[in-house]
Coordinates of C-alpha atoms in Angstrom, one line a residue:
M1 CA -12.6 -14.6 -9.9
P2 CA -9.6 -15.2 -7.7
S3 CA -9.8 -18.2 -5.4
V4 CA -6.5 -18.2 -3.6
K5 CA -6.9 -17.0 0.0
V6 CA -4.6 -14.3 1.3
V7 CA -3.9 -16.2 4.5
D8 CA -2.7 -19.3 2.5
I9 CA 0.0 -17.2 0.9
L10 CA 1.0 -15.7 4.3
D11 CA 1.2 -19.3 5.7
R12 CA 3.4 -20.4 2.9
A13 CA 5.7 -17.4 3.5
S14 CA 5.9 -18.3 7.3
I15 CA 6.8 -21.9 6.4
L16 CA 9.6 -20.8 4.0
L17 CA 10.9 -18.4 6.6
Q18 CA 10.9 -21.1 9.2
D19 CA 8.7 -18.9 11.4
A20 CA 5.5 -20.9 11.6
S21 CA 4.6 -19.3 14.9
N22 CA 5.0 -15.8 13.4
V23 CA 7.4 -14.6 16.1
R24 CA 9.9 -12.8 13.8
Y25 CA 7.3 -12.0 11.1
P26 CA 3.8 -11.4 12.5
N27 CA 0.9 -12.0 10.1
A28 CA 0.1 -8.3 10.3
E29 CA 3.5 -7.4 8.9
L30 CA 3.3 -10.1 6.2
L31 CA 0.0 -8.7 5.2
K32 CA 1.6 -5.3 4.7
F33 CA 4.2 -6.9 2.4
F34 CA 1.4 -8.7 0.6
N35 CA -0.4 -5.4 -0.1
D36 CA 2.8 -4.0 -1.3
A37 CA 3.2 -7.0 -3.6
Q38 CA -0.3 -6.5 -5.1
R39 CA 0.4 -2.8 -5.8
E40 CA 3.7 -3.7 -7.4
I41 CA 2.0 -6.2 -9.7
N42 CA -0.7 -3.7 -10.5
L43 CA 2.0 -1.1 -11.4
Y44 CA 3.9 -3.3 -13.9
R45 CA 1.0 -5.5 -15.1
P46 CA -2.1 -3.3 -15.1
D47 CA -3.8 -6.1 -17.1
S48 CA -3.8 -8.1 -13.9
T49 CA -6.9 -6.1 -12.8
I50 CA -8.6 -5.6 -16.1
T51 CA -12.3 -4.6 -15.8
N52 CA -15.1 -4.6 -18.2
A53 CA -17.9 -2.2 -17.2
T54 CA -20.9 -0.2 -18.4
F55 CA -20.2 3.5 -18.3
A56 CA -22.9 6.1 -18.2
C57 CA -21.6 9.1 -20.1
A58 CA -21.7 12.6 -18.7
D59 CA -22.9 15.6 -20.7
G60 CA -20.4 16.7 -23.3
S61 CA -17.4 15.3 -25.1
K62 CA -15.1 15.1 -22.1
Q63 CA -15.6 11.9 -20.0
E64 CA -13.8 11.1 -16.7
L65 CA -13.1 7.5 -15.8
P66 CA -14.5 5.9 -12.6
A67 CA -12.4 6.5 -9.5
A68 CA -11.3 2.9 -9.4
A69 CA -9.8 3.1 -12.9
M70 CA -6.0 3.5 -13.4
R71 CA -6.4 4.5 -17.1
L72 CA -8.4 3.6 -20.1
A73 CA -7.7 0.4 -22.0
D74 CA -10.5 0.5 -24.6
V75 CA -14.0 1.7 -25.5
T76 CA -15.8 -1.1 -27.4
R77 CA -19.4 -0.2 -28.1
N78 CA -22.6 1.6 -27.3
I79 CA -24.9 -0.4 -25.0
N80 CA -27.2 -0.9 -28.0
G81 CA -24.4 -2.8 -29.7
T82 CA -23.1 -0.2 -32.2
A83 CA -19.3 -0.3 -32.3
I84 CA -17.1 2.6 -31.2
T85 CA -13.7 3.1 -32.7
Q86 CA -10.7 5.2 -31.6
V87 CA -9.5 8.2 -33.7
D88 CA -6.7 10.6 -33.4
R89 CA -7.7 13.9 -31.9
Q90 CA -5.7 15.9 -34.5
L91 CA -7.7 14.3 -37.3
L92 CA -11.0 15.4 -35.7
D93 CA -9.6 18.9 -34.9
E94 CA -8.5 19.4 -38.5
S95 CA -11.5 17.9 -40.3
L96 CA -14.2 18.9 -37.9
P97 CA -13.2 21.8 -35.6
T98 CA -16.6 21.9 -34.0
W99 CA -16.6 18.2 -33.1
H100 CA -16.9 18.9 -29.4
E101 CA -20.3 20.5 -30.0
T102 CA -21.8 17.8 -32.2
V103 CA -24.6 16.0 -30.3
A104 CA -24.9 12.2 -30.5
G105 CA -28.2 11.0 -31.9
A106 CA -30.0 7.7 -31.9
N107 CA -26.9 5.9 -33.2
G108 CA -25.0 6.9 -30.1
I109 CA -21.2 7.5 -29.8
E110 CA -19.1 6.8 -32.9
H111 CA -15.5 7.5 -31.8
F112 CA -13.4 8.1 -28.8
V113 CA -10.2 10.0 -28.3
Y114 CA -7.6 9.2 -25.7
D115 CA -4.3 10.7 -24.6
P116 CA -2.2 8.5 -22.2
T117 CA -0.6 11.7 -20.8
D118 CA -4.1 12.4 -19.2
P119 CA -4.9 8.8 -18.3
K120 CA -8.2 9.3 -16.5
V121 CA -9.9 11.3 -19.2
F122 CA -11.2 10.5 -22.6
Y123 CA -13.4 12.2 -25.2
V124 CA -16.3 10.9 -27.2
Y125 CA -17.7 12.0 -30.6
P126 CA -20.4 13.0 -31.0
K127 CA -20.8 14.4 -27.5
A128 CA -23.0 12.5 -25.1
V129 CA -26.1 13.5 -23.4
S130 CA -26.3 12.6 -19.7
G131 CA -28.8 9.9 -18.9
T132 CA -29.1 9.0 -22.6
H133 CA -25.8 7.5 -23.7
S134 CA -24.1 4.5 -22.0
I135 CA -21.1 2.7 -23.4
H136 CA -19.0 -0.3 -22.7
I137 CA -15.4 0.4 -21.5
I138 CA -12.4 -1.6 -20.4
Y139 CA -9.9 -0.4 -17.8
P140 CA -7.3 -1.7 -15.3
A141 CA -8.6 -1.1 -11.8
T142 CA -6.5 0.2 -8.9
I143 CA -5.9 -2.1 -5.9
S144 CA -7.0 -1.2 -2.4
N145 CA -5.3 -2.6 0.7
I146 CA -6.7 -5.8 2.1
T147 CA -7.4 -5.9 5.8
I148 CA -7.8 -9.0 7.9
T149 CA -9.1 -9.0 11.4
S150 CA -8.8 -12.8 12.0
F151 CA -5.9 -14.6 10.3
A152 CA -7.3 -17.9 11.7
S153 CA -10.6 -17.7 9.9
S154 CA -10.3 -15.2 7.1
T155 CA -11.5 -16.4 3.6
T156 CA -10.5 -13.2 1.9
T157 CA -9.1 -13.9 -1.6
I158 CA -6.3 -12.1 -3.4
T159 CA -7.3 -9.3 -5.8
V160 CA -5.2 -10.2 -8.8
D161 CA -5.6 -13.4 -10.7
D162 CA -4.6 -16.7 -9.1
T163 CA -1.8 -17.0 -11.6
Y164 CA 0.1 -14.3 -9.6
A165 CA 0.0 -16.3 -6.3
N166 CA 3.7 -17.4 -6.6
A167 CA 4.8 -13.8 -7.6
L168 CA 3.0 -12.5 -4.5
L169 CA 4.8 -15.0 -2.3
D170 CA 8.2 -14.1 -3.8
Y171 CA 7.7 -10.4 -3.2
I172 CA 6.7 -11.1 0.4
M173 CA 9.9 -13.2 0.8
Y174 CA 11.9 -10.4 -0.8
R175 CA 10.6 -7.8 1.8
C176 CA 11.2 -10.2 4.7
Y177 CA 14.8 -10.9 3.8
Q178 CA 15.3 -7.1 3.5
K179 CA 14.8 -6.8 7.2
D180 CA 18.0 -6.1 9.1
S181 CA 18.2 -9.1 11.4
E182 CA 21.0 -11.4 12.5
F183 CA 18.6 -14.3 12.0
A184 CA 16.9 -13.5 8.6
G185 CA 18.7 -10.6 7.1
N186 CA 20.0 -11.8 3.8
P187 CA 20.5 -9.4 0.9
Q188 CA 21.4 -12.2 -1.5
K189 CA 18.2 -14.1 -0.8
A190 CA 16.2 -10.8 -1.0
Q191 CA 17.6 -10.2 -4.5
M192 CA 17.0 -13.7 -5.6
H193 CA 13.3 -13.5 -4.6
Y194 CA 12.9 -10.1 -6.2
Q195 CA 14.4 -11.5 -9.4
M196 CA 12.0 -14.4 -9.3
F197 CA 9.1 -12.0 -8.7
S198 CA 10.2 -9.9 -11.7
N199 CA 10.6 -12.8 -14.0
S200 CA 7.2 -14.1 -12.9
I201 CA 5.2 -11.0 -13.8
G202 CA 7.3 -10.1 -16.9
I203 CA 8.4 -6.6 -15.8
K204 CA 9.1 -4.5 -18.9
T205 CA 9.4 -0.8 -19.6
Q206 CA 6.5 -1.0 -21.9
G207 CA 4.1 -2.3 -19.2
D208 CA 1.6 0.5 -19.6
A209 CA 1.6 0.0 -23.3
A210 CA -0.1 -3.3 -22.8
V211 CA -3.4 -1.6 -22.0
T212 CA -3.0 1.8 -23.6
P213 CA -5.3 2.1 -26.7
S214 CA -3.8 3.3 -29.9
P215 CA -5.2 3.5 -33.5
E216 CA -4.4 0.5 -35.5
A217 CA -1.9 1.0 -38.3
A218 CA -3.2 0.4 -41.7

């Protein structure tokens, strides 16, 4: 669980900006930049909010992820411990055209099918019976905005892992230096802090691939 407090990161930003009294950059504004930073990390590093959860299957083969899920990372097992493996939909379609209608028995779910182009839906084989089949799934969770009513006493912690604390700070600094001001406006410093943020979280075009399940090559 994260232990770094949001207000501690905001305080660090105020110190670096030489605005300890929060005249130029009020805490409420810094908090907006903080929330932007968490969403940016979540976008490029969905593994930053990876979640392991029990999932109660709905009736049928088609299953919809919880509202808090960005996409599916993996389906590991039935709650009774039986492993679940991923298969290619085309393989099932060709070898067992009626697979959507095969009902799971005592052994539970055997396979799952996932298409990243429809990220919040996956399919199970055999099809589940509501109230009977529960499985273990892994997914990256979406991030909600953090709100703070008292910056002097808040103990709210960051949502992402503590290892992203410096990245959060750099993104806040980047947004602050983007402001058009004769005192703090500095595009060079803004770019420097965004580069530091990018390097810290390891931005890469294959970011989503880090948590997208795919059948193992033999």
